[in-house]
PDB file of C-alpha atoms in Angstrom:
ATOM      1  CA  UNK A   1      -1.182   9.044 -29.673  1.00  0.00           C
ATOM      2  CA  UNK A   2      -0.443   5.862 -27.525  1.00  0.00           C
ATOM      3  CA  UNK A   3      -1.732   5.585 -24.447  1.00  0.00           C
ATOM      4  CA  UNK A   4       2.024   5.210 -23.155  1.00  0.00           C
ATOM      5  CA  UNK A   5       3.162   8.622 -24.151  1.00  0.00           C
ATOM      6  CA  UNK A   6       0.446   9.503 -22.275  1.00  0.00           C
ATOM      7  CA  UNK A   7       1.709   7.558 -19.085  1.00  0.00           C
ATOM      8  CA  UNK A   8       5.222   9.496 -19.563  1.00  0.00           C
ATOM      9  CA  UNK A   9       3.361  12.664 -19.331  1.00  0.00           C
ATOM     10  CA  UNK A  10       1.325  11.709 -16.249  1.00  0.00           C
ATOM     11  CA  UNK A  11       5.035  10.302 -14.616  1.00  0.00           C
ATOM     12  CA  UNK A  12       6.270  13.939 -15.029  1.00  0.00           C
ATOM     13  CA  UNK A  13       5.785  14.280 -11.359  1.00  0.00           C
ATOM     14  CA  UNK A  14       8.403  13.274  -8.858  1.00  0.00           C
ATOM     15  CA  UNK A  15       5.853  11.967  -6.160  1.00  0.00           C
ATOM     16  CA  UNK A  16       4.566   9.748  -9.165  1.00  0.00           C
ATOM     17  CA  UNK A  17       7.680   8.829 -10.808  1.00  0.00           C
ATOM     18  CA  UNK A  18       8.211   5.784  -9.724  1.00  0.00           C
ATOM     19  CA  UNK A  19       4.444   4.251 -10.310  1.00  0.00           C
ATOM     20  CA  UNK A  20       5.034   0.976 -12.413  1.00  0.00           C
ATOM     21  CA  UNK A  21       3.536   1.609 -16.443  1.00  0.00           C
ATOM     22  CA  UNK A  22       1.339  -1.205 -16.644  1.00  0.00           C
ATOM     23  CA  UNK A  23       0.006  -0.215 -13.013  1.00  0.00           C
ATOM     24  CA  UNK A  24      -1.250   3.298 -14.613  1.00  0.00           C
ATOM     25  CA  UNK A  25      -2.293   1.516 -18.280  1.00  0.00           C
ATOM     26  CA  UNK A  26      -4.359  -0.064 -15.595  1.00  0.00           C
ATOM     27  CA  UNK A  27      -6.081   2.850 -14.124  1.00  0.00           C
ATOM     28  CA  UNK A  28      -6.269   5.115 -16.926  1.00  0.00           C
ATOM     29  CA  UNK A  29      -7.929   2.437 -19.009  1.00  0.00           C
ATOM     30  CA  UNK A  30     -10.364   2.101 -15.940  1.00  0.00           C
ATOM     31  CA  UNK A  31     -11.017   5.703 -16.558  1.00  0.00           C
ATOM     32  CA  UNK A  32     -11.582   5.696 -19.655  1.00  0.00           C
ATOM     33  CA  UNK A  33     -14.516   3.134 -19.676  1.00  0.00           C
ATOM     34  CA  UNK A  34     -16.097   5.722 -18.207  1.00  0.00           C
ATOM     35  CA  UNK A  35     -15.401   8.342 -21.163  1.00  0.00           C
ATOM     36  CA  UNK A  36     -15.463   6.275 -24.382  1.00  0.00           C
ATOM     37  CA  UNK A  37     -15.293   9.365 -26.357  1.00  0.00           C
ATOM     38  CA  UNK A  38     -12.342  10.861 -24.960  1.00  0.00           C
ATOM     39  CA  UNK A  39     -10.394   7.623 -25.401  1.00  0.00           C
ATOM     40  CA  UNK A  40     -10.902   8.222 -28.986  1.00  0.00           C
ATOM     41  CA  UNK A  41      -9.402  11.257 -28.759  1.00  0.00           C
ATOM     42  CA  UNK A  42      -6.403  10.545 -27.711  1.00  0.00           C
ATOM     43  CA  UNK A  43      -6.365   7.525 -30.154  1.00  0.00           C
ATOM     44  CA  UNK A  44      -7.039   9.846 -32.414  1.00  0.00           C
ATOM     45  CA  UNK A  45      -4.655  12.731 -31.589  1.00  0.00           C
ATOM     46  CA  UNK A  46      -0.931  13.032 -33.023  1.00  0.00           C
ATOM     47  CA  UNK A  47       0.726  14.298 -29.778  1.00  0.00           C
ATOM     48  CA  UNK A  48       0.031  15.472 -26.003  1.00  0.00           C
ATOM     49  CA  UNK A  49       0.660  18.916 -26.777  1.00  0.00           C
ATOM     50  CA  UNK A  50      -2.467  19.090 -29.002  1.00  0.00           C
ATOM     51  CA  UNK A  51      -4.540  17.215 -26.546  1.00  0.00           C
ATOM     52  CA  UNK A  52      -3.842  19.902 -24.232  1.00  0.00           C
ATOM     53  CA  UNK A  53      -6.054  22.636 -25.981  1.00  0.00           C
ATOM     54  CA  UNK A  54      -8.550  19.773 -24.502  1.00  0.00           C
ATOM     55  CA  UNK A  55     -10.614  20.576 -21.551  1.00  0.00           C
ATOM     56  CA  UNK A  56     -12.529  17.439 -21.145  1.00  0.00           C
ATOM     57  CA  UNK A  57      -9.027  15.749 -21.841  1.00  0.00           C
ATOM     58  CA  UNK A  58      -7.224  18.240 -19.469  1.00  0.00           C
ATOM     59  CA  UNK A  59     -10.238  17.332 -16.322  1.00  0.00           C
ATOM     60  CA  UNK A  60      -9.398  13.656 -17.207  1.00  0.00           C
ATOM     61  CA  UNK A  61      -5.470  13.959 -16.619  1.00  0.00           C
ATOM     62  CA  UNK A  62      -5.674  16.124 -13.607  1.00  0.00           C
ATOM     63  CA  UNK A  63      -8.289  13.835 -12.492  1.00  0.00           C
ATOM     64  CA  UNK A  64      -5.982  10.686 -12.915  1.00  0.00           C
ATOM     65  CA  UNK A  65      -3.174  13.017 -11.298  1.00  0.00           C
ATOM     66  CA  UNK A  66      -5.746  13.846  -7.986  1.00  0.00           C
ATOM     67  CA  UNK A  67      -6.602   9.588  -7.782  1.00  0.00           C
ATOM     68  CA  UNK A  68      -2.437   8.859  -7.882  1.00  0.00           C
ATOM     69  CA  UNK A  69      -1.537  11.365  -5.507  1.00  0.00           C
ATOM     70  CA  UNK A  70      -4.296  10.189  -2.774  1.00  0.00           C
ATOM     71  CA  UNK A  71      -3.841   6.353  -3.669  1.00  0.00           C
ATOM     72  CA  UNK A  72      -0.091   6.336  -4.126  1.00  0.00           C
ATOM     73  CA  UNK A  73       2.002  10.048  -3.807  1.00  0.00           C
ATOM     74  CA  UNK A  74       0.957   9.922  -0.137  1.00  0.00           C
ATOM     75  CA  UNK A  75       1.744   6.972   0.548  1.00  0.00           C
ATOM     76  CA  UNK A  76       5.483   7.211  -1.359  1.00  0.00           C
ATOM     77  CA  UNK A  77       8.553   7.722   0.152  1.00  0.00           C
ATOM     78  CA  UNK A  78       9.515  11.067  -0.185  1.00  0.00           C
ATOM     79  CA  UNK A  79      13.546  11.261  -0.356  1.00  0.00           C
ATOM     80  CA  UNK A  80      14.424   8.229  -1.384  1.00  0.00           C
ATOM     81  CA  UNK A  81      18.209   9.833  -1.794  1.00  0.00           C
ATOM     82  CA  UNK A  82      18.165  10.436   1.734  1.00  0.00           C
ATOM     83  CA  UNK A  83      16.797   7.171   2.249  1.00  0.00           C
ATOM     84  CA  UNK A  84      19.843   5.091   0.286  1.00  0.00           C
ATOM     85  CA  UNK A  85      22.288   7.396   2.223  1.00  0.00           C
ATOM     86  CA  UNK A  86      20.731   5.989   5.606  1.00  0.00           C
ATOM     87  CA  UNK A  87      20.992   1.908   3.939  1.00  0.00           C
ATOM     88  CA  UNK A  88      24.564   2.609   3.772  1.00  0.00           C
ATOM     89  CA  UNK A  89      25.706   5.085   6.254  1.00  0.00           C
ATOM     90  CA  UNK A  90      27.963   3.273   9.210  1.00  0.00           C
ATOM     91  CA  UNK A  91      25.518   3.953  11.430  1.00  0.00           C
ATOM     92  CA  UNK A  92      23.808   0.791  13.797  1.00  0.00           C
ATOM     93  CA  UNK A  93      20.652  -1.065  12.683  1.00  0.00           C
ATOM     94  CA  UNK A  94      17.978   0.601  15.166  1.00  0.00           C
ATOM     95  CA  UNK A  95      19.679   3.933  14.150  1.00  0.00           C
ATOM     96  CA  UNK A  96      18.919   3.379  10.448  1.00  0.00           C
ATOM     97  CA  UNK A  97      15.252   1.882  10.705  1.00  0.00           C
ATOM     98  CA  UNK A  98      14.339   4.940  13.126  1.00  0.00           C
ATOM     99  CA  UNK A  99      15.549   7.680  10.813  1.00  0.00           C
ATOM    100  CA  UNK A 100      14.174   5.693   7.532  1.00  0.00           C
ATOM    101  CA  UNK A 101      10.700   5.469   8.746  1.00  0.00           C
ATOM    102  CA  UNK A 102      10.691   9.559  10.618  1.00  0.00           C
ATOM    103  CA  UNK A 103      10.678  10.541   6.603  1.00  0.00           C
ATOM    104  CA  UNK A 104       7.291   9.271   5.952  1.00  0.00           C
ATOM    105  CA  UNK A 105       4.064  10.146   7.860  1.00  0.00           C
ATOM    106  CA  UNK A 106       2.332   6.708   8.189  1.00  0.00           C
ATOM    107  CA  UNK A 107       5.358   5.133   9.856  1.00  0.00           C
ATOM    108  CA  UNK A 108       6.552   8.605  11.499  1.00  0.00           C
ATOM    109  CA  UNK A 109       2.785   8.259  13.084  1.00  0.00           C
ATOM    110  CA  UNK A 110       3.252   4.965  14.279  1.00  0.00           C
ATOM    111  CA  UNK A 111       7.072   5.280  15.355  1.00  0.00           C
ATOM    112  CA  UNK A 112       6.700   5.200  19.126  1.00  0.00           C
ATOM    113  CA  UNK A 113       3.619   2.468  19.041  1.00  0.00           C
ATOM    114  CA  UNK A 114       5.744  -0.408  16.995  1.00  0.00           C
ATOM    115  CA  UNK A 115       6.311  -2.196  20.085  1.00  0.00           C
ATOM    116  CA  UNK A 116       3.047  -1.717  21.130  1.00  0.00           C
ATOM    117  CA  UNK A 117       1.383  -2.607  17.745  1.00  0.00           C
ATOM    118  CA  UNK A 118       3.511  -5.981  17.738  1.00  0.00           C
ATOM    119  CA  UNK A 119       2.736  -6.953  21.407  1.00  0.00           C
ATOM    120  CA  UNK A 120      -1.004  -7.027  20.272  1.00  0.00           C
ATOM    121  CA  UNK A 121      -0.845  -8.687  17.026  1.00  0.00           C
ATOM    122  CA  UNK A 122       0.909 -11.700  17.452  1.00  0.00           C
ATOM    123  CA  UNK A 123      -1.160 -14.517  18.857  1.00  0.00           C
ATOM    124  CA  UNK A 124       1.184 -17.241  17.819  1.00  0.00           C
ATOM    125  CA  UNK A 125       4.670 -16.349  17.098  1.00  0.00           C
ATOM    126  CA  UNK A 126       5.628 -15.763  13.378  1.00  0.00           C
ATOM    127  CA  UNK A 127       6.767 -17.940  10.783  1.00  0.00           C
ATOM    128  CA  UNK A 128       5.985 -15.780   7.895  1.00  0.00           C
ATOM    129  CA  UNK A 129       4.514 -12.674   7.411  1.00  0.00           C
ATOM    130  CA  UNK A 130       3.463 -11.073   4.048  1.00  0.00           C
ATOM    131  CA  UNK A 131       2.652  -7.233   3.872  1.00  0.00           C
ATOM    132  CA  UNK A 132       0.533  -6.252   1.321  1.00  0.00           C
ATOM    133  CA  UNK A 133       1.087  -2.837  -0.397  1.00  0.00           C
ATOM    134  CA  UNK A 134       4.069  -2.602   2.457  1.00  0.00           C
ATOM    135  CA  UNK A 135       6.258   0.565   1.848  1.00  0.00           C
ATOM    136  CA  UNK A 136       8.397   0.768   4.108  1.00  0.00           C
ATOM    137  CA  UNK A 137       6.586  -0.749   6.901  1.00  0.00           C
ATOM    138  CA  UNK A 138       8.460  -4.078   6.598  1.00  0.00           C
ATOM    139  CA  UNK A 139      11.731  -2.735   8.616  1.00  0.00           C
ATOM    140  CA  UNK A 140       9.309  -1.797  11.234  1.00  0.00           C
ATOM    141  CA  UNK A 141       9.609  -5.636  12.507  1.00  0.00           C
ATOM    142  CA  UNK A 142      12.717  -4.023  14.612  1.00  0.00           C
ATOM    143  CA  UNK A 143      10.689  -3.180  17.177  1.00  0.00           C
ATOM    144  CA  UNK A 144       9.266  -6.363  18.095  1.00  0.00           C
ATOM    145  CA  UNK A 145       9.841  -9.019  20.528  1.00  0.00           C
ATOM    146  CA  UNK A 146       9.261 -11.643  17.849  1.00  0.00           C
ATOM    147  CA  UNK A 147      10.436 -11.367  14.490  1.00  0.00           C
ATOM    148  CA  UNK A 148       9.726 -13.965  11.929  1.00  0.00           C
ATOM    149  CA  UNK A 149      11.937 -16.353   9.837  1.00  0.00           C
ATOM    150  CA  UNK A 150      10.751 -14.972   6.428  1.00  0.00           C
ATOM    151  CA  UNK A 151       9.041 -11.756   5.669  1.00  0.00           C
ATOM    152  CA  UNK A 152       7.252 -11.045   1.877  1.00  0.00           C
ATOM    153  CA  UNK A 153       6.159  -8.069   1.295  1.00  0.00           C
ATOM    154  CA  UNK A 154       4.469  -6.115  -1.888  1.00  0.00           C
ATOM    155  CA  UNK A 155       4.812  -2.864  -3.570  1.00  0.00           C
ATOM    156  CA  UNK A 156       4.729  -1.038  -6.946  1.00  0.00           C
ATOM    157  CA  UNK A 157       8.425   0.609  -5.903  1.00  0.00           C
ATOM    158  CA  UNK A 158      11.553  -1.170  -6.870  1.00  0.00           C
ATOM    159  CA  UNK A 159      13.263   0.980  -4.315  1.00  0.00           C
ATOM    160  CA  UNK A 160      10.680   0.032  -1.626  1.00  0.00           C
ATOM    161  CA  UNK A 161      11.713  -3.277  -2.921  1.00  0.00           C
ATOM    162  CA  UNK A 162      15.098  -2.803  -2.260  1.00  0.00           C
ATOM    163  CA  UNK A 163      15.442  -0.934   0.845  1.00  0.00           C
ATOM    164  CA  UNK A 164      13.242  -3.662   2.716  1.00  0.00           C
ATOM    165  CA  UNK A 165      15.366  -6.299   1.370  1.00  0.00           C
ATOM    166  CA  UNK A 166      18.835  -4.808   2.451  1.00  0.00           C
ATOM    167  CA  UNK A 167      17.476  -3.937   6.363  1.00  0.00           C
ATOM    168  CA  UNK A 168      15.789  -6.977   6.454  1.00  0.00           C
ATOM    169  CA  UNK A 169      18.977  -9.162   6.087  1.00  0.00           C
ATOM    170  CA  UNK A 170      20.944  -6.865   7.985  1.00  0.00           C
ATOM    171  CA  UNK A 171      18.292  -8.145  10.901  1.00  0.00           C
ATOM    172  CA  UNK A 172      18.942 -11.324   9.578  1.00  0.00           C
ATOM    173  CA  UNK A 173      15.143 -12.189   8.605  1.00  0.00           C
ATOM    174  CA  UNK A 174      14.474 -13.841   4.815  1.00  0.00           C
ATOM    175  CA  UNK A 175      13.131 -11.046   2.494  1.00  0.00           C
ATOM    176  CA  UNK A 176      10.955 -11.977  -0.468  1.00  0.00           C
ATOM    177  CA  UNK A 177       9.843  -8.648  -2.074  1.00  0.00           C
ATOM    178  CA  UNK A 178       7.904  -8.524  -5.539  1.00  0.00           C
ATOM    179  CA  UNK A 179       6.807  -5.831  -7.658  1.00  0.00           C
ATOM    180  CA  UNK A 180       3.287  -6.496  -7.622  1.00  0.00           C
ATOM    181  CA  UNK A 181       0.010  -4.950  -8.596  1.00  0.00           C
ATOM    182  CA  UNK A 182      -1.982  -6.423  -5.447  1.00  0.00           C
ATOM    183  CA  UNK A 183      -4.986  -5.916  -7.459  1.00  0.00           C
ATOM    184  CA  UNK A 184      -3.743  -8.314  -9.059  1.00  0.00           C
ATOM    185  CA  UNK A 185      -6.017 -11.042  -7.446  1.00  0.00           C
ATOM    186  CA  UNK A 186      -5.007 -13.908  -9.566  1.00  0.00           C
ATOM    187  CA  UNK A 187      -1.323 -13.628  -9.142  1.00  0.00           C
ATOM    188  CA  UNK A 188       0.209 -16.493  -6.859  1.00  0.00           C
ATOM    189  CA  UNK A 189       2.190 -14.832  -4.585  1.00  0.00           C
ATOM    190  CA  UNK A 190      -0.667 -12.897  -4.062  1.00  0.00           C
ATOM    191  CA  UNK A 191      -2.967 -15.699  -3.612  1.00  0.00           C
ATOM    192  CA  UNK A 192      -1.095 -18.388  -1.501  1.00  0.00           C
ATOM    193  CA  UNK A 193      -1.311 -19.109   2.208  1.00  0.00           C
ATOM    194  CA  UNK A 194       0.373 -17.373   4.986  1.00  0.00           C
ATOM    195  CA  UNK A 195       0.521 -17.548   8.725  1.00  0.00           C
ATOM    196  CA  UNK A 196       0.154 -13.503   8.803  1.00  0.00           C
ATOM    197  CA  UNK A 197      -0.964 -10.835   6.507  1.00  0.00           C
ATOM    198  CA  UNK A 198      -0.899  -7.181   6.697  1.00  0.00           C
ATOM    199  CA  UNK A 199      -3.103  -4.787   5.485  1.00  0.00           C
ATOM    200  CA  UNK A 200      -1.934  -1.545   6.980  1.00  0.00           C
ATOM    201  CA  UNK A 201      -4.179   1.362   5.751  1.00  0.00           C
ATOM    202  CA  UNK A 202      -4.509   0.330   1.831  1.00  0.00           C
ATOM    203  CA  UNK A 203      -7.995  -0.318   2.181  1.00  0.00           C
ATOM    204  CA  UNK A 204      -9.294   3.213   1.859  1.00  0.00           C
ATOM    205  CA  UNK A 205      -6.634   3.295  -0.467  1.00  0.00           C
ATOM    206  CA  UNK A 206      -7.888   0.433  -3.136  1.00  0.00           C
ATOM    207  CA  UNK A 207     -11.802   1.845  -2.567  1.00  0.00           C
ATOM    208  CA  UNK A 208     -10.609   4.979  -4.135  1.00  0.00           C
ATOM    209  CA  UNK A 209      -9.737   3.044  -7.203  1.00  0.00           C
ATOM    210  CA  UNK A 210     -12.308   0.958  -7.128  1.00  0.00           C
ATOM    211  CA  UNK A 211     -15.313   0.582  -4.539  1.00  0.00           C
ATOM    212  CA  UNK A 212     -15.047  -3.249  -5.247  1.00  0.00           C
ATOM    213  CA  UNK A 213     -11.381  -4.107  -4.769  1.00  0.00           C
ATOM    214  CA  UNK A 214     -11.374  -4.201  -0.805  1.00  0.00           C
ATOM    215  CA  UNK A 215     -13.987  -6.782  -0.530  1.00  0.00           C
ATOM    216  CA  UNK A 216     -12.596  -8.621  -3.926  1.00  0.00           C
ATOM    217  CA  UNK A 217      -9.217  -8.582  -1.603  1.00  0.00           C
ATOM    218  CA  UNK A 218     -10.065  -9.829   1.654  1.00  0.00           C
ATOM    219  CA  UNK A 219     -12.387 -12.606  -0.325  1.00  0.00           C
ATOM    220  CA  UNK A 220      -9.397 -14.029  -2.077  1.00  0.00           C
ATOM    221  CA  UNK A 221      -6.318 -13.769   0.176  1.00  0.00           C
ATOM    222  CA  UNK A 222      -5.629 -17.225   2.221  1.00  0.00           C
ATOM    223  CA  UNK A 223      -4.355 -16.647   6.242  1.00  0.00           C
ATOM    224  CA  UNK A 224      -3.880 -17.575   9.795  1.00  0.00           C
ATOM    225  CA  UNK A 225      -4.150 -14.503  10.989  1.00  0.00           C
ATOM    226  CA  UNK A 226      -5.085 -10.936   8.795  1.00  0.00           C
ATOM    227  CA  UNK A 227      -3.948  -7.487  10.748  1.00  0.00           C
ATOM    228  CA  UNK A 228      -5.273  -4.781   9.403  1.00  0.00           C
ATOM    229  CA  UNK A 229      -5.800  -1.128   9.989  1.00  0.00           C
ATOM    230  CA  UNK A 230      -7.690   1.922   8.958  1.00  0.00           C
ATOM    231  CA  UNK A 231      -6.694   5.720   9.600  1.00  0.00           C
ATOM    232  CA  UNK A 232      -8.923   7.900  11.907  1.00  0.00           C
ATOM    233  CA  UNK A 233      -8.603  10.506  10.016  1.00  0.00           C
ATOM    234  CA  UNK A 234      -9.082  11.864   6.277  1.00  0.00           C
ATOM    235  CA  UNK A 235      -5.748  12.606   4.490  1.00  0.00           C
ATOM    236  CA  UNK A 236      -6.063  16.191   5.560  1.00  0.00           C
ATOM    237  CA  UNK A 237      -7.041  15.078   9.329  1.00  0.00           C
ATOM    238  CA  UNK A 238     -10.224  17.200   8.647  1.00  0.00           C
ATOM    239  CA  UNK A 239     -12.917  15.122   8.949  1.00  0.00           C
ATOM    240  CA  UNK A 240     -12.799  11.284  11.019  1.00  0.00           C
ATOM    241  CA  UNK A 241     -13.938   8.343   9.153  1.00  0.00           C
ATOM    242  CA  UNK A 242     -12.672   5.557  11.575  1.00  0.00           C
ATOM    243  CA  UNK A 243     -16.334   5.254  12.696  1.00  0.00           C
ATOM    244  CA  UNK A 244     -17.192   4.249   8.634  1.00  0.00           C
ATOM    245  CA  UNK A 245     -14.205   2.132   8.663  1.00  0.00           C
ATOM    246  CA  UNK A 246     -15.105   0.158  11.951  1.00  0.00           C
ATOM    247  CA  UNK A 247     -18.422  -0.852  10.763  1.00  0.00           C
ATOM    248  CA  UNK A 248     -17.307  -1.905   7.425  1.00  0.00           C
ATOM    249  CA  UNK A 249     -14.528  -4.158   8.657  1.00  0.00           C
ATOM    250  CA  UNK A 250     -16.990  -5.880  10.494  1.00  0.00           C
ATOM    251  CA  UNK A 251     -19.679  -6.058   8.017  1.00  0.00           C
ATOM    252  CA  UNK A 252     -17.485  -7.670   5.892  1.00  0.00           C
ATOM    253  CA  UNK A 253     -15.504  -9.840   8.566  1.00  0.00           C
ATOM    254  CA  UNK A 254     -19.412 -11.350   9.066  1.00  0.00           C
ATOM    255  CA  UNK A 255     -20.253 -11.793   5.237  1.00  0.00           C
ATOM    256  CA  UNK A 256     -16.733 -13.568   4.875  1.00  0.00           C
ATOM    257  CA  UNK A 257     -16.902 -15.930   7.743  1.00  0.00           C
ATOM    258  CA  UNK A 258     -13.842 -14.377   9.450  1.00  0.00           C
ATOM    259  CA  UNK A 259     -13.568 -13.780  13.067  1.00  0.00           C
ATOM    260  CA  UNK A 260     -12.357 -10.645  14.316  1.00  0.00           C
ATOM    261  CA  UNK A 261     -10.657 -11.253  18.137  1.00  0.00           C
ATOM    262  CA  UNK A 262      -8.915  -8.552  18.351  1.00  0.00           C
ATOM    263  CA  UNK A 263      -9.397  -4.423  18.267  1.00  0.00           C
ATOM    264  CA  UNK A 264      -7.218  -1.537  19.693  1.00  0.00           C
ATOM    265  CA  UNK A 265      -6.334   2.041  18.659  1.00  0.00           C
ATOM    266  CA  UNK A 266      -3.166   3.989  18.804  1.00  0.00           C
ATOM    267  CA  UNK A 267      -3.340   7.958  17.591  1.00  0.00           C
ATOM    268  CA  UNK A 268      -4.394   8.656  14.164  1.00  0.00           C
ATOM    269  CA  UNK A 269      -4.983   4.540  13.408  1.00  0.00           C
ATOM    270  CA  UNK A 270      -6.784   1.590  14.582  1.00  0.00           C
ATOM    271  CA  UNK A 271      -6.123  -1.960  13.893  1.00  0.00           C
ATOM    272  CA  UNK A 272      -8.187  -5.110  13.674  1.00  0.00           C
ATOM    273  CA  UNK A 273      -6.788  -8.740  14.299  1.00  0.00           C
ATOM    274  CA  UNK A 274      -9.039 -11.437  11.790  1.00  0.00           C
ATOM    275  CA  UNK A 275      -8.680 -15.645  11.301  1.00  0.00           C
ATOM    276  CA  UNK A 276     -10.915 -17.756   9.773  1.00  0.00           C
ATOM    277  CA  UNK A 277     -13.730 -19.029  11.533  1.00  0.00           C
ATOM    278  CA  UNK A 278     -13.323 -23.116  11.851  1.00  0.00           C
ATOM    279  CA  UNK A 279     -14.991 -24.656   9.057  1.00  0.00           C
TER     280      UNK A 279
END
């Protein structure tokens, strides 16, 4: 058995439907580095339903399951039906961007801070912003005072894609959006320069996958100004880790020569304002 038919099985999930192939080749590859043996079991193997009489093979896919849900199914919009009936209902701009981002929890969280959150951030006004592993954050730029000229933004949704790009017009801003692995640290888009980047709670996110990828990240992108931000709480708002995630931003902010000159909080998230240090 391929190791696509193996992705199709692993898709067979809504929240997890729309996860690009190669993205999961990616990760399940990763996984099995770990578990030589089982990858030659499923080379080995003539279908998925045989594989399934597995258990080590049925740990591994739940296991890859469990590490898409908390890294991307979260994260995902949820109704993206409902969504596409907001992009074209006759309905006004504001009206469409609030009611969009109240159907997922990370912007529903920050939906009466936006104005707030882009007070803060902006030292200079923007040019260009790119938002790295964006969702729908990107038609959050509503709710500032200052909107830029061009806005990029990455995701592993075409629809994400999409969406973005129709609001952001409609506000009359450039939209650049690419379907991007931002893992992906060689890519161009990925590694050019740009007056702002955003980072908005993915780096928890990319440790899951790999303890190395967060540092690899902030090493390699090229800014003016980085904003990023951490949650406060664990997915399940059990147990806080924004203490963990305060140190380590600064750790690394010190090993990388950056310059952090900016911290504030708003419920359930904090955010951290970084440029480079003058060489």
């Amino acid at each position: 058995m391929d190791l696509y038919e193996l992705v199709l099985n692993i898709k067979d999930k809504k929240e997890l439907r729309g996860i690009s192939e190669d993205f999961l080749i990616k990760i399940i590859k990763k996984e099995l580095k770990k578990r030589p043996y089982l990858y030659e079991k499923i080379k080995n193997s003539k279908n998925f339903k045989i594989l399934k009489r597995d258990e080590d093979f049925i740990y591994f896919f739940k296991e890859i399951r469990k590490i898409l849900h908390e890294a991307f199914g979260v994260f995902a919009p949820k109704d993206l039906r409902e969504i596409y009936r907001i992009v074209h209902d006759d309905i006004s701009i504001e009206e469409k961007v609030i009611q969009i981002l109240m159907i997922n929890l990370s912007t529903k969280e920050r939906l009466n801070f936006y104005k707030e959150i882009y007070s803060k951030i902006f030292i200079e006004d923007p040019i260009e912003i790119m938002d790295l592993a964006s969702g729908l954050n990107p038609i959050s730029i509503l709710f500032s005072d200052k909107r830029p000229r061009k806005y990029y933004f990455i995701d592993l949704l075409e629809d994400v894609i999409e969406i973005n790009t129709v609001i952001l017009r409609d506000m009359g801003i450039e939209p650049y959006g690419y379907v991007l692995d931002i893992t992906d640290l060689d890519n161009d888009i990925i590694k050019r320069h740009y007056q702002y980047i955003f980072l908005w709670k993915t780096i928890p996110v990319l440790e899951k996958l790999d303890r190395r990828l967060p540092y690899s990240l902030l090493s390699n992108i090229d800014f003016d100004y980085l904003i990023v931000s951490f949650p406060q709480k664990s997915l399940g708002k059990m147990r806080s880790i924004g203490k963990f995630w305060r140190y380590w931003i600064r750790r690394v902010a010190k090993n990388l020569n950056y310059e952090i000159i900016k911290e504030f909080d708003i419920p359930y998230e904090f955010f951290v304002v970084i440029r480079k240090k003058s060489s």
